[in-house]
CSV table of C-alpha atoms and ligand atoms in Angstrom, one decimal:
chain,number,residue,atom,x,y,z
A,1,UNK,CA,11.9,6.9,7.2
A,2,UNK,CA,15.6,6.6,9.0
A,3,UNK,CA,14.8,2.8,10.4
A,4,UNK,CA,13.2,1.2,7.1
A,5,UNK,CA,16.9,0.2,5.1
A,6,UNK,CA,16.9,-1.9,8.5
A,7,UNK,CA,14.2,-3.4,8.3
A,8,UNK,CA,14.6,-4.2,4.8
A,9,UNK,CA,18.1,-5.6,5.5
A,10,UNK,CA,16.1,-8.0,8.2
A,11,UNK,CA,13.1,-8.6,7.1
A,12,UNK,CA,14.1,-11.8,4.9
A,13,UNK,CA,16.1,-13.0,7.2
A,14,UNK,CA,13.5,-13.0,10.0
A,15,UNK,CA,11.3,-15.0,7.4
A,16,UNK,CA,13.4,-17.2,6.5
A,17,UNK,CA,11.7,-20.8,6.5
A,18,UNK,CA,12.5,-25.0,5.8
A,19,UNK,CA,10.9,-26.8,2.8
A,20,UNK,CA,11.3,-30.2,3.7
A,21,UNK,CA,11.9,-32.7,0.7
A,22,UNK,CA,11.8,-36.0,0.2
A,23,UNK,CA,14.3,-38.4,-1.4
A,24,UNK,CA,12.9,-41.9,-2.6
A,25,UNK,CA,9.8,-41.9,-1.1
A,26,UNK,CA,8.0,-45.3,-0.9
A,27,UNK,CA,11.3,-47.1,-2.8
A,28,UNK,CA,10.4,-44.8,-5.6
A,29,UNK,CA,13.0,-42.6,-7.6
A,30,UNK,CA,11.4,-39.2,-7.0
A,31,UNK,CA,11.8,-36.5,-4.9
A,32,UNK,CA,8.6,-35.2,-2.9
A,33,UNK,CA,7.7,-32.1,-4.2
A,34,UNK,CA,9.5,-32.2,-7.1
A,35,UNK,CA,9.9,-28.2,-7.5
A,36,UNK,CA,9.4,-25.4,-5.2
A,37,UNK,CA,9.9,-21.6,-4.5
A,38,UNK,CA,12.6,-20.9,-1.8
A,39,UNK,CA,13.8,-17.1,-1.2
A,40,UNK,CA,17.3,-16.1,0.1
A,41,UNK,CA,17.6,-17.3,3.6
A,42,UNK,CA,15.1,-20.4,3.8
A,43,UNK,CA,16.7,-23.9,3.6
A,44,UNK,CA,16.1,-26.8,1.5
A,45,UNK,CA,16.2,-30.2,4.0
A,46,UNK,CA,16.5,-33.0,1.6
A,47,UNK,CA,15.4,-36.1,3.8
A,48,UNK,CA,17.0,-39.6,2.2
A,49,UNK,CA,14.1,-42.7,2.9
A,50,UNK,CA,15.6,-45.6,0.8
A,51,UNK,CA,18.3,-46.8,-1.8
A,52,UNK,CA,21.4,-44.7,-2.6
A,53,UNK,CA,20.4,-41.1,-3.9
A,54,UNK,CA,21.8,-37.7,-4.2
A,55,UNK,CA,20.5,-34.0,-5.6
A,56,UNK,CA,23.2,-32.8,-7.6
A,57,UNK,CA,22.5,-30.1,-9.5
A,58,UNK,CA,22.6,-29.9,-13.2
A,59,UNK,CA,22.3,-28.2,-16.2
A,60,UNK,CA,18.6,-26.9,-17.5
A,61,UNK,CA,18.9,-29.0,-20.7
A,62,UNK,CA,21.6,-30.9,-23.6
A,63,UNK,CA,23.9,-33.3,-21.0
A,64,UNK,CA,21.3,-33.1,-18.2
A,65,UNK,CA,22.0,-36.9,-17.0
A,66,UNK,CA,23.9,-37.6,-15.1
A,67,UNK,CA,24.8,-34.0,-13.4
A,68,UNK,CA,28.6,-33.8,-12.8
A,69,UNK,CA,30.1,-34.6,-8.6
A,70,UNK,CA,30.4,-31.1,-7.1
A,71,UNK,CA,26.7,-30.1,-9.3
A,72,UNK,CA,26.8,-26.9,-12.0
A,73,UNK,CA,27.0,-23.5,-10.8
A,74,UNK,CA,26.9,-20.8,-10.0
A,75,UNK,CA,25.7,-21.5,-6.8
A,76,UNK,CA,25.5,-25.3,-7.2
A,77,UNK,CA,25.0,-28.1,-4.7
A,78,UNK,CA,25.8,-31.5,-4.7
A,79,UNK,CA,24.9,-34.0,-1.2
A,80,UNK,CA,26.8,-36.7,-2.5
A,81,UNK,CA,25.5,-40.3,-2.5
A,82,UNK,CA,23.6,-40.8,0.9
A,83,UNK,CA,22.2,-44.2,1.7
A,84,UNK,CA,19.0,-44.8,3.5
A,85,UNK,CA,19.1,-47.9,5.7
A,86,UNK,CA,16.5,-48.9,8.0
A,87,UNK,CA,15.8,-46.1,10.4
A,88,UNK,CA,19.1,-44.5,9.4
A,89,UNK,CA,17.5,-42.2,6.6
A,90,UNK,CA,20.5,-39.1,6.2
A,91,UNK,CA,19.8,-35.5,5.4
A,92,UNK,CA,21.6,-32.6,3.3
A,93,UNK,CA,20.5,-29.5,4.2
A,94,UNK,CA,21.0,-26.1,2.0
A,95,UNK,CA,20.7,-22.9,2.2
A,96,UNK,CA,18.9,-20.8,-0.5
A,97,UNK,CA,21.8,-17.9,-1.7
A,98,UNK,CA,20.4,-16.8,-4.8
A,99,UNK,CA,16.3,-16.1,-7.1
A,100,UNK,CA,18.2,-17.7,-9.4
A,101,UNK,CA,16.4,-21.3,-10.9
A,102,UNK,CA,18.4,-24.2,-10.1
A,103,UNK,CA,17.6,-27.7,-11.8
A,104,UNK,CA,18.7,-31.0,-9.7
A,105,UNK,CA,19.1,-34.7,-10.5
A,106,UNK,CA,20.4,-38.3,-8.9
A,107,UNK,CA,23.6,-39.3,-9.8
A,108,UNK,CA,23.1,-42.3,-9.1
A,109,UNK,CA,23.2,-45.3,-11.6
A,110,UNK,CA,25.3,-43.3,-14.6
A,111,UNK,CA,22.0,-41.6,-14.9
A,112,UNK,CA,20.2,-43.8,-14.5
A,113,UNK,CA,18.2,-42.5,-12.0
A,114,UNK,CA,17.8,-39.0,-13.8
A,115,UNK,CA,16.6,-40.2,-16.9
A,116,UNK,CA,14.0,-42.4,-15.1
A,117,UNK,CA,12.7,-38.7,-14.0
A,118,UNK,CA,14.3,-38.2,-10.5
A,119,UNK,CA,14.8,-34.8,-10.7
A,120,UNK,CA,13.6,-31.7,-8.6
A,121,UNK,CA,13.6,-27.6,-9.3
A,122,UNK,CA,14.4,-25.1,-7.1
A,123,UNK,CA,12.4,-21.8,-8.1
A,124,UNK,CA,11.8,-22.6,-12.1
A,125,UNK,CA,10.7,-19.9,-14.4
A,126,UNK,CA,7.8,-19.9,-16.7
A,127,UNK,CA,10.6,-19.7,-19.6
A,128,UNK,CA,12.2,-22.8,-17.4
A,129,UNK,CA,9.8,-25.2,-16.0
A,130,UNK,CA,10.0,-27.7,-14.0
A,131,UNK,CA,7.6,-29.6,-16.3
A,132,UNK,CA,10.2,-28.8,-19.7
A,133,UNK,CA,13.6,-29.7,-17.1
A,134,UNK,CA,12.3,-33.2,-16.1
A,135,UNK,CA,11.0,-33.9,-20.2
A,136,UNK,CA,15.2,-32.6,-20.7
A,137,UNK,CA,16.2,-35.5,-18.2
A,138,UNK,CA,14.2,-38.1,-19.7
A,139,UNK,CA,15.4,-37.8,-23.1
A,140,UNK,CA,19.1,-36.9,-22.1
B,201,NAG,C1,5.3,-33.7,-9.6
B,201,NAG,O1,4.9,-34.1,-8.8
B,201,NAG,C2,3.6,-33.3,-9.0
B,201,NAG,C3,2.6,-33.3,-7.4
B,201,NAG,O2,2.9,-34.4,-6.5
B,201,NAG,C4,3.0,-34.2,-10.1
B,201,NAG,O3,1.5,-34.2,-10.2
B,201,NAG,C5,4.2,-34.4,-11.2
B,201,NAG,O4,3.8,-36.0,-11.6
B,201,NAG,C6,4.9,-34.9,-10.9
B,201,NAG,N1,5.9,-34.7,-11.9
B,201,NAG,C7,6.9,-35.6,-12.5
B,201,NAG,C8,7.5,-34.6,-13.3
B,201,NAG,O5,7.2,-36.6,-11.5
B,202,NAG,C1,26.2,-45.6,-3.0
B,202,NAG,O1,25.8,-45.4,-4.2
B,202,NAG,C2,27.7,-45.3,-4.7
B,202,NAG,C3,27.7,-45.0,-6.1
B,202,NAG,O2,26.9,-45.4,-6.7
B,202,NAG,C4,29.0,-46.0,-4.0
B,202,NAG,O3,29.3,-45.7,-4.4
B,202,NAG,C5,27.8,-46.3,-2.9
B,202,NAG,O4,29.1,-47.0,-2.5
B,202,NAG,C6,26.8,-46.6,-2.4
B,202,NAG,N1,27.0,-46.6,-0.6
B,202,NAG,C7,26.6,-47.7,-0.4
B,202,NAG,C8,26.3,-47.5,1.6
B,202,NAG,O5,25.7,-48.4,-0.8
B,203,CU,CU1,18.2,-41.9,-7.6
């Protein structure tokens, strides 16, 4: 009883995990996986495998593409442009700080990658799905 508040405080830290996301696998304009669920304290490691891309948060609908430099917040994120070259595959690590949905896309080509469906969702919901976000991006 006395110790349960402490246990609850420590549990999320103890269970924190990393999720790996490939960026541009097989020269594609893709994030693999293109959506994930994560909890506070988890990390997302984006590995940039080909070309020159970014992962940058943006709005769910409306002016989705291109995402603005710096990303859309609160608690948004932006890797900046990261170019892979041969065996040099840069990474960007984001530590999850809330359970809100975050929608991200690539800034490259003035939004052309984003409009081609280079999109990603962290903690999408039943009302704000990855599929709908991606459709919004393609049509933005
Ligand atoms: C997202 O990834 C899933 C699983 O690989 C795939 O079936 C789906 O086509 C992808 N969606 C888009 C819009 O790329
Ligand atoms: C990556 O793309 C950005 C934006 O187009 C560009 O400014 C930058 O020079 C590129 N970096 C490399 C290494 O090609
Ligand atoms: Cu891109």
